[in-house]
C-alpha positions in Angstrom: 104.0 60.9 70.9 105.5 64.4 71.2 102.9 67.0 70.0 104.6 70.3 69.3 102.9 73.8 69.7 104.5 76.0 67.0 102.0 78.3 65.5 103.8 79.4 62.2 104.5 82.9 61.9 104.0 83.8 65.6 105.7 84.7 68.4 103.3 82.8 70.7 101.1 80.3 70.1 96.9 81.5 70.7 93.8 79.0 70.5 92.2 80.0 67.2 89.3 77.9 65.1 91.8 76.9 62.6 94.2 75.1 66.0 91.5 73.4 67.2 90.0 71.8 63.7 94.1 70.8 63.2 94.4 69.7 66.9 91.4 67.2 66.5 93.0 65.7 63.6 96.2 65.0 65.0 94.3 63.6 68.8 92.7 60.7 65.7 95.4 60.4 64.4 97.1 59.3 67.8 94.5 57.5 69.2 94.0 55.6 66.3 97.9 54.5 66.2 98.6 51.1 68.4 102.3 52.1 69.2 101.4 55.1 71.1 101.1 54.4 74.5 100.9 58.5 76.0 101.5 61.6 75.2 103.2 64.7 75.9 101.9 68.4 74.8 104.6 71.0 74.7 105.5 74.0 72.8 108.3 75.2 70.8 108.0 79.1 71.1 110.7 80.5 73.8 108.1 81.8 76.3 105.0 80.4 75.5 102.7 77.3 76.1 99.7 78.8 74.9 98.7 82.3 75.5 94.8 82.3 75.3 92.5 83.2 72.3 92.9 84.4 69.7 91.4 88.4 69.9 91.8 89.4 66.4 88.9 86.7 65.8 86.8 87.3 68.7 86.5 91.3 67.9 84.9 90.4 65.0 82.0 88.4 65.8 79.1 90.4 65.4 77.1 88.1 67.5 76.8 86.1 70.4 75.9 82.9 68.6 79.5 82.7 67.1 81.0 82.9 70.2 78.7 80.1 71.8 79.7 78.5 69.2 83.5 78.8 69.8 83.0 78.2 73.2 81.0 75.1 72.4 84.0 73.6 70.0 86.8 74.5 72.8 84.3 72.1 75.3 84.0 69.2 72.6 88.1 69.5 72.2 89.3 69.8 75.8 86.9 67.0 76.9 88.4 64.8 74.0 91.7 65.2 76.0 90.1 64.8 79.4 88.7 61.5 78.4 91.4 60.2 76.5 92.3 57.0 76.3 96.0 57.2 76.3 97.5 59.7 79.0 98.4 63.3 78.0 100.8 65.5 79.8 101.3 69.0 79.6 105.4 69.8 79.3 104.3 73.8 80.1 107.3 76.8 80.0 106.3 80.1 79.8 102.8 81.3 79.5 100.1 79.0 80.0 97.1 81.9 80.0 93.2 81.5 79.9 92.7 78.6 77.1 96.0 76.8 77.2 95.8 76.4 80.8 91.9 75.3 80.4 93.7 72.9 78.1 96.1 71.7 80.4 93.9 70.7 82.8 92.2 68.6 80.8 95.2 66.8 80.8 96.8 64.0 82.7 99.3 65.2 84.6 101.2 69.0 84.2 104.9 69.7 84.7 106.2 73.3 84.7 109.7 75.0 84.5 110.7 76.5 86.7 111.6 79.4 85.1 110.1 83.2 85.6 108.8 83.0 82.4 106.4 80.6 83.4 103.5 81.2 84.6 99.7 80.4 84.4 96.9 81.8 84.7 92.5 82.6 83.4 92.9 86.3 82.8 89.6 86.6 80.9 87.9 89.1 83.5 90.5 91.5 82.5 89.4 91.6 79.0 85.6 91.6 80.5 85.4 87.7 79.3 85.3 84.5 81.0 86.9 81.3 80.8 84.7 78.9 78.1 87.1 76.2 77.9 86.1 74.8 81.2 88.2 76.6 83.0 84.9 77.3 85.6 84.4 73.8 85.9 87.8 71.5 86.2 89.3 74.6 88.2 86.9 74.5 91.2 87.6 70.6 90.8 90.7 71.0 91.1 92.0 73.5 93.3 88.9 74.2 95.3 86.0 76.9 94.9 87.9 79.8 96.7 91.3 78.9 95.0 89.5 79.1 92.1 87.3 82.0 92.3 90.1 84.2 93.5 92.4 83.1 89.9 89.5 83.9 87.6 88.1 86.9 89.5 91.0 89.0 89.4 92.5 87.4 86.4 95.6 87.0 88.2 99.0 84.5 87.6 100.2 81.7 89.5 104.3 81.1 89.4 105.4 77.8 89.3 106.3 77.0 92.9 102.6 78.7 94.4 100.9 76.4 91.2 102.5 73.2 92.7 101.2 74.1 96.6 97.9 74.3 95.5 97.7 71.7 93.2 97.6 73.4 90.1 100.5 71.3 88.5 101.9 68.7 89.8 105.6 69.1 89.0 108.4 71.7 89.0 111.4 71.1 86.5 114.3 72.8 85.0 114.1 73.7 81.6 116.0 71.6 80.3 114.8 68.4 81.8 111.1 69.5 80.8 110.7 67.3 77.8 112.7 63.8 78.8 110.4 64.0 82.4 107.5 64.2 80.4 108.0 61.5 78.5 108.8 59.8 81.5 105.8 60.7 83.5 103.4 59.7 80.1 105.4 56.3 80.5 104.5 56.0 83.9 100.7 56.6 83.4 100.2 54.6 81.2 101.4 51.3 83.5 100.3 52.5 86.2 97.3 55.6 86.2 97.2 57.4 89.5 95.9 61.2 90.8 97.5 63.1 92.7 95.7 64.2 95.9 94.5 67.3 96.1 96.6 70.1 98.5 93.6 72.0 99.9 93.7 73.5 103.3 90.4 71.6 105.7 88.8 73.8 106.9 88.2 75.1 102.7 87.4 71.2 102.5 85.2 71.2 105.0 83.4 74.3 104.0 83.1 73.6 100.4 81.3 69.5 100.9 78.0 71.4 102.2 75.4 73.3 100.2 75.4 75.5 102.9 79.1 76.1 103.2 78.9 76.9 99.2 76.2 78.9 99.2 78.2 81.3 101.8 81.0 81.1 99.2 79.2 82.3 96.0 77.4 84.9 98.6 80.3 86.2 99.6 82.0 86.0 96.2 79.4 88.4 95.1 79.4 90.9 97.8 83.4 91.3 97.0 82.9 92.4 93.6 80.0 94.8 94.4 82.4 96.2 96.8 85.3 96.1 94.5 83.8 97.5 91.1 80.4 97.6 91.1 78.3 96.5 88.7 80.6 97.7 85.7 81.8 94.5 85.1 79.3 91.9 84.2 82.0 89.5 83.7 83.0 88.5 87.5 79.2 88.1 87.9 79.0 85.3 85.2 82.0 83.8 86.4 80.3 83.1 89.4 77.5 81.8 88.4 79.3 79.4 85.9 80.9 78.1 88.7 77.9 78.3 91.2 75.7 75.8 88.2 78.3 73.7 87.1 79.0 72.8 91.3 75.9 73.0 91.6 73.6 71.4 88.8 76.4 69.1 87.1 79.4 70.0 84.7 77.0 69.5 81.5 75.0 72.6 83.2 78.1 74.7 83.7 79.4 74.4 80.0 76.3 75.4 79.1 76.1 78.2 81.1 79.7 79.1 80.0 78.8 78.7 76.1 76.1 81.1 76.9 77.5 84.3 79.0 80.6 83.7 77.0 78.5 84.9 74.0 77.0 87.6 75.8 80.2 89.0 77.2 81.8 89.1 73.8 79.9 91.4 72.2 79.5 93.7 75.3 80.7 96.8 75.1 82.9 96.6 78.4 84.5 93.3 76.2 85.0 95.7 73.4 87.1 98.2 75.3 88.7 96.1 77.6 90.3 94.2 74.4 91.0 97.5 72.7 93.3 98.4 75.8 94.8 95.0 75.4 95.4 95.5 71.8 96.9 99.0 72.2 99.2 98.0 74.9 100.5 95.2 72.8 101.1 97.4 70.1 103.2 100.0 72.3 105.4 96.9 73.4 107.6 97.6 69.5 109.3 101.1 69.7 108.7 102.7 66.4 112.0 104.5 66.7 113.8 101.8 67.4 116.4 101.7 64.7 118.0 105.2 65.8 117.8 104.0 69.6 121.2 103.5 71.4 122.0 100.7 73.5 121.8 101.3 77.5 123.6 99.1 80.1 123.8 100.8 83.0 121.2 103.0 84.8 122.5 106.1 87.4 119.8 107.1 89.5 120.2 110.4 91.4 117.4 110.0 94.8 117.2 107.2 97.0 113.5 107.8 97.8 109.9 106.5 97.1 110.5 107.0 93.1 114.1 106.5 93.2 114.4 103.4 94.7 111.1 101.8 92.7 113.1 103.0 89.0 116.4 100.8 90.8 114.2 98.3 91.4 112.4 97.6 88.0 115.4 98.1 86.3 117.7 95.9 87.7 115.0 93.3 87.7 114.9 94.0 83.8 119.5 93.4 83.6 120.3 96.8 83.8 123.3 97.8 85.9 122.1 100.2 88.3 123.7 102.8 90.5 121.7 104.6 92.8 122.9 107.9 94.3 121.8 109.7 97.9 123.7 112.2 99.2 122.6 110.9 102.7 123.7 107.2 103.8 120.5 106.9 105.8 118.3 107.8 103.1 120.5 105.5 100.8 120.2 102.8 103.4 116.6 103.2 103.7 116.1 102.8 99.3 118.1 99.6 99.6 115.8 97.9 101.7 112.8 99.3 100.2 114.5 97.8 97.1 115.7 94.2 99.3 112.2 94.0 100.9 109.9 94.3 97.7 112.1 91.5 96.1 111.9 89.7 99.0 107.7 89.7 98.6 108.3 88.7 95.1 110.0 85.6 96.7 107.2 85.2 98.8 104.8 84.8 96.1 106.9 82.5 94.3 107.8 85.3 91.3 111.8 84.9 91.7 113.6 82.4 93.7 115.7 83.9 96.6 118.9 83.1 93.9 117.6 85.3 91.6 116.2 88.0 94.0 120.0 88.4 95.4 121.3 88.6 91.2 119.2 91.1 90.9 120.3 93.3 93.9 123.5 93.0 93.3 123.3 94.7 90.2 122.4 97.8 92.2 125.5 99.7 93.3 124.4 102.1 96.3 126.7 105.7 96.5 126.8 108.9 97.9 129.5 110.2 95.9 129.7 110.2 91.7 131.0 106.2 91.4 129.6 104.9 88.3 128.0 107.9 86.5 130.5 108.7 84.2 130.1 105.5 82.9 125.9 105.6 83.0 124.4 105.7 79.4 121.3 107.1 81.1 121.0 108.8 84.1 117.4 109.5 86.0 116.7 112.5 88.5 114.0 111.5 90.7 114.5 114.8 93.3 111.9 116.9 95.0 109.8 119.1 92.3 111.7 121.9 92.8 112.9 123.8 89.6 116.4 125.1 91.2 116.8 121.9 92.7 116.7 119.8 89.5 118.6 122.3 87.3 121.3 122.5 89.9 121.7 118.7 89.8 121.6 118.5 86.0 124.7 120.8 86.2 127.0 119.2 88.4 126.3 115.7 87.0 127.0 116.6 83.1 130.1 117.3 84.7 131.0 113.7 85.2 128.6 111.8 83.1 129.8 111.1 79.5 129.4 113.4 76.5 126.9 110.9 74.7 125.2 110.0 78.1 121.3 110.8 78.5 120.1 112.7 81.4 116.3 112.4 81.8 114.5 113.7 84.7 111.6 112.2 86.5 109.1 114.8 87.5 105.3 115.5 87.5 104.9 119.0 86.2 107.7 120.7 85.8 108.4 121.6 82.4 111.7 119.5 81.0 112.7 122.5 78.5 113.1 125.0 82.0 115.5 122.0 83.7 117.1 121.4 80.5 118.0 125.5 80.6 120.6 124.3 83.4 122.2 122.0 80.5 125.1 122.4 77.7 123.4 119.7 76.1 119.8 120.1 76.6 119.2 117.5 73.1 120.0 115.3 75.3 117.8 116.0 78.0 114.4 114.4 78.6 111.7 113.8 80.9 110.6 110.6 82.3 107.1 110.8 84.6 107.2 107.3 86.4 104.1 106.8 88.4 104.2 105.4 92.3 104.9 102.6 93.2 106.9 102.2 90.3 107.3 98.4 90.3 103.6 98.3 90.0 102.2 101.1 87.7 102.5 100.1 83.9 103.1 103.9 82.6 106.0 105.6 81.4 104.8 109.6 80.5 108.3 110.2 78.2 108.5 113.9 77.6 109.8 115.9 75.4 110.9 119.3 73.9 111.7 121.0 70.9 115.4 120.0 71.1 115.3 116.8 72.0 117.0 114.6 69.8 114.9 111.6 68.4 118.1 108.7 69.3 117.5 110.4 72.5 113.7 109.7 72.4 114.1 106.3 70.9 116.7 105.7 73.5 114.0 106.2 76.4 111.3 104.7 74.5 113.3 101.4 74.6 114.7 101.7 78.3 110.9 101.9 79.3 109.6 99.3 77.2 112.8 97.1 78.8 111.4 98.0 82.3 108.6 96.3 81.5 106.4 99.8 80.8 103.7 100.9 78.4 105.2 104.0 77.2 103.7 107.0 76.0 105.6 110.3 74.6 104.1 113.6 75.5 104.9 117.5 74.2 106.7 119.7 77.0 104.3 121.8 78.4 102.6 122.6 82.0 101.6 118.9 83.5 102.2 117.3 80.1 99.7 114.7 80.0 98.1 112.9 82.9 99.3 115.9 85.5 97.4 118.3 83.1 94.1 116.3 82.9 94.2 115.6 86.3 94.2 118.9 87.8 91.1 120.3 86.8 89.9 117.1 87.6 91.1 117.4 91.2 90.3 121.2 90.9 86.7 120.7 90.3 86.3 118.0 93.0 87.3 120.7 95.8 84.9 123.5 93.8 82.2 120.9 95.0 83.6 120.9 98.3 83.1 124.2 98.6 79.7 124.6 97.1 78.4 122.3 100.2 79.5 118.8 99.1 80.1 115.6 101.0 84.1 114.3 100.6 82.3 111.1 100.9 79.3 111.7 98.9 82.4 112.8 96.0 84.6 109.7 96.6 81.9 107.5 96.4 80.5 108.9 93.3 83.4 108.5 91.5 84.3 104.9 92.2 80.5 104.2 91.1 81.7 105.9 88.3 84.2 103.3 87.8 87.1 104.9 89.2 89.3 103.0 91.6 89.5 105.7 94.1 87.4 109.3 94.6 89.4 112.3 93.9 89.4 112.9 97.9 91.0 110.0 98.7 93.4 110.4 95.8 94.6 113.6 97.1 95.7 112.5 100.6 97.4 109.3 98.8 99.7 111.9 96.2 99.9 114.1 99.3 97.8 117.8 99.4 101.3 119.5 99.1 102.0 117.8 96.2 98.7 118.6 94.9 98.8 122.4 95.9 101.9 122.5 94.1 100.8 121.1 90.7 98.0 123.8 91.3 100.7 126.7 91.2 102.0 124.9 88.2 98.9 125.1 86.3 97.0 127.2 87.7 98.5 129.8 84.5 97.4 127.6 82.0 93.6 127.1 83.1 93.1 130.9 83.9 93.7 131.6 80.4 90.8 129.7 79.7 88.2 131.2 82.2 89.1 128.5 85.3 89.3 129.6 88.8 91.8 127.4 90.5 90.8 127.2 94.2 93.6 127.8 96.2 92.4 126.0 99.0 95.0 123.6 99.3 97.7 126.3 100.0 95.8 127.0 103.1 95.5 123.2 103.6 99.0 122.9 103.6 100.0 126.1 105.6 97.7 124.2 108.5 99.7 121.2 108.2 97.4 119.2 106.0 99.5 116.9 103.7 97.2 113.4 103.9 98.2 110.2 104.4 101.8 110.7 104.5 101.5 112.7 107.8 97.8 111.0 108.9 96.2 114.7 108.2 94.1 115.1 105.6 90.5 114.9 103.8 90.2 111.1 105.9 91.7 110.4 109.7 94.6 107.5 109.0 95.4 105.3 112.0 98.6 106.3 112.4 99.5 102.6 114.5 98.0 100.6 111.7 100.8 98.7 109.3 99.5 100.6 106.4 97.8 103.5 108.1 94.3 102.4 107.5 91.1 104.9 106.5 89.6 105.2 109.6 87.0 108.2 108.3 86.1 111.3 107.1 88.1 114.1 109.3 85.4 116.4 109.7 87.4 118.9 110.7 88.9 119.9 107.4 85.5 121.2 106.0 86.2 124.4 108.2 87.9 125.2 105.1 84.7 124.7 102.9 82.9 126.7 104.3 81.9 125.0 107.5 80.8 122.0 108.5 77.0 122.0 107.2 77.1 119.9 104.0 74.3 119.6 101.0 73.3 117.3 99.1 74.7 117.1 95.6 73.2 114.8 92.7 75.6 111.9 92.3 75.0 112.3 88.0 76.2 115.9 88.6 79.5 114.8 90.5 80.1 112.1 87.8 79.3 114.6 84.9 81.3 117.6 86.1 84.5 115.6 87.0 84.5 113.2 84.1 83.6 115.7 81.4 86.5 118.2 83.0 89.0 115.4 82.5 87.5 114.4 79.4 88.0 117.8 77.4 91.4 118.6 78.7 92.4 115.2 77.0 90.7 117.1 74.2 92.4 120.0 74.3 95.8 118.2 74.7 95.4 116.0 71.1 94.0 119.5 69.8 97.5 121.3 70.9 99.6 117.7 69.8 100.8 117.7 73.7 99.4 113.9 72.7 101.0 112.1 69.4 97.4 110.2 69.3 94.3 109.3 71.0 95.8 105.9 71.8 97.7 107.5 73.6 95.5 109.7 75.2 93.5 106.7 76.6 96.4 104.3 77.6 97.9 107.4 79.5 94.6 108.1 81.3 94.2 104.2 82.1 97.0 103.4 83.2 98.1 106.6 84.9 95.6 108.2 86.7 92.5 105.3 86.7 90.1 106.4 84.4 88.0 103.4 83.6 89.3 100.8 82.0 85.6 99.2 80.5 84.8 102.5 79.6 88.2 102.4 77.3 89.7 106.0 77.8 88.8 109.7 77.4 89.0 109.6 73.9 86.7 105.8 73.3 84.6 107.6 75.6 83.4 110.5 73.8 83.5 108.2 70.8 81.0 105.3 72.1 79.4 108.6 73.7 79.5 110.4 70.8 81.1 114.1 70.0 78.1 115.6 70.0 76.4 114.7 72.8 79.7 115.7 74.8 79.4 118.9 73.6 75.7 119.5 74.1 76.4 118.6 77.6 80.0 120.1 78.0 77.7 123.7 76.8 75.2 123.0 79.4 77.5 123.0 82.0 79.7 126.0 80.8 76.1 128.2 80.7 75.6 126.6 84.5 79.2 126.5 86.0 81.2 129.1 83.9 84.2 129.1 80.7 85.8 126.3 82.6 83.4 124.3 80.8 83.7 125.7 77.6 84.8 122.7 74.6 87.9 122.2 72.9 87.6 123.6 69.4 88.7 119.8 68.0 85.3 118.6 69.7 83.1 121.1 67.8 85.0 120.2 64.6 84.0 116.7 65.5 80.7 116.9 66.4 80.2 119.5 63.0 82.0 116.3 60.7 80.2 113.5 62.4 83.4 112.4 62.8 85.4 110.2 65.7 88.8 110.1 67.4 88.7 106.1 66.5 88.8 105.0 62.5 86.7 101.9 62.2 87.9 98.8 63.0 90.4 100.5 64.7 91.5 99.0 67.8 95.1 100.0 68.9 
């Protein structure tokens, strides 16, 4: 029997209560048919086996018991597949995620295509949840406890070759041979049932074979999670508990733990906010201006440095023809090598085959002249943050570009309208602000001016979506959105240092709050010289609101402090280490902050001052219509700046805390520290009206 998965009217297959009931009925029919000896489970969707649970159903579950019941029904169905009287072969093409992989894990055999769209994973932790269809029980038994915990605690995907090597799947095949191979296996298993041996390293097997060894594994897993995310996310700790319960007390106890904790997590505020983010990211894959967008086949990229080469890599990986230009041949060579190394890294991870890497790389043409720029539909400039330089490049490039082509500047702070002053076609000039490293950072901030044509905006959005980015569109102005809300956040951290604060204590406080890195470490990463430049650009804006921008960064730059790039920053770095490992606080930098004597400042004060500075500036941006919506503000802050995802972003955070409470806290800070904490007018309005930034049940 061939069971086709094909959810009507949907691009992907999702697990819902209706699907579970339907699947149960089909299994009854198959089991009682004496002519059926084996079963193949396969999808008719182009790039999806089963993508996981229907999150719309979960969001409307107000009580834990409803979620527990869903998990219990899932266990009944998945256990039935596992105990089925006839072999069931999962034929996987496309995404097998969450509940989709859990169903596959219960099958007798798993075959996956070698297509790059085929991925397998249990990503529930990214939504603040845990695998609730037996995943915490079957995965450790199949691939080992340590490997299973790594997959579930990071929510990371596995690609076909990786999955085969670790024993997650039994075979890999080309897409067009999937069905026939699955049928052959099902018939073979019907005649001679067999089990594939585990592919687990000997050391791992020995460690996991004893109670003492397993106890060490659980302990280490909890320590790693605690060190990485603290206590802000309950899901990872619950996953560890489920695995430990199932392995030590039996699989039935493990199922009960899954049901219990899944129910608790579904109604948790952390899961609600993470699911809201997921919905927002999904909605942003659609271009609202698609009807007026023009087709882009080739890109010209000016500058082969870190940003330019990163943009070239993601563009070529998504099918664009790329012309990469740098005025220096050696810089061009370094950029091309960085791209090759990045693609080769993906080959080693199993994301690409060597053939796919070569095909992607062949789409990139390096040049020190203007070759290809006359045919490029979109040119992206990625050179130093210097207005005169960018204007000069714009003028020279327009002379060789097609009159219908778009010129985009990858800048983090320089106003696009100023850059466009050098253009004879300012309506075709736009900002495309990528984040470093480009292949990893998911956000693209598109900046439009009053003169930018709608078709130009639409085409830039389309390009960003094709590059795999979450795209927000913001209005031109100093710092746009992301840089504008980051600048006062960093300035406040420097102000606390000038008050006698401690570098490590400031960073630790903000990481405990939920940021991935602290503000001082972040300044080292982006470059103190870059921070000083941004500060100069934004100083007039904040001065108008009574904020005093510290000039300490200019002094640091003049003294040779540039951060990680030259091993001189707020931290010391091991210059001999491959990745310039951080060694400790650079005590000598305190001489710029009133000496080495430090004062302990309460963690809560640090967290409140820095967070509310960023949140209030986000409110200003919405009030001034720099932002088009609260959703864009949240996505920009979370994926561009690392605002804690479990809080949902600045606007979700304000809604959850309550605008009136945020207003009150800002006024307290204003009274204590000055006008820079003066609340945005929109905050006053929301508090007075008892209104929120998001409407009820507005998840995206």
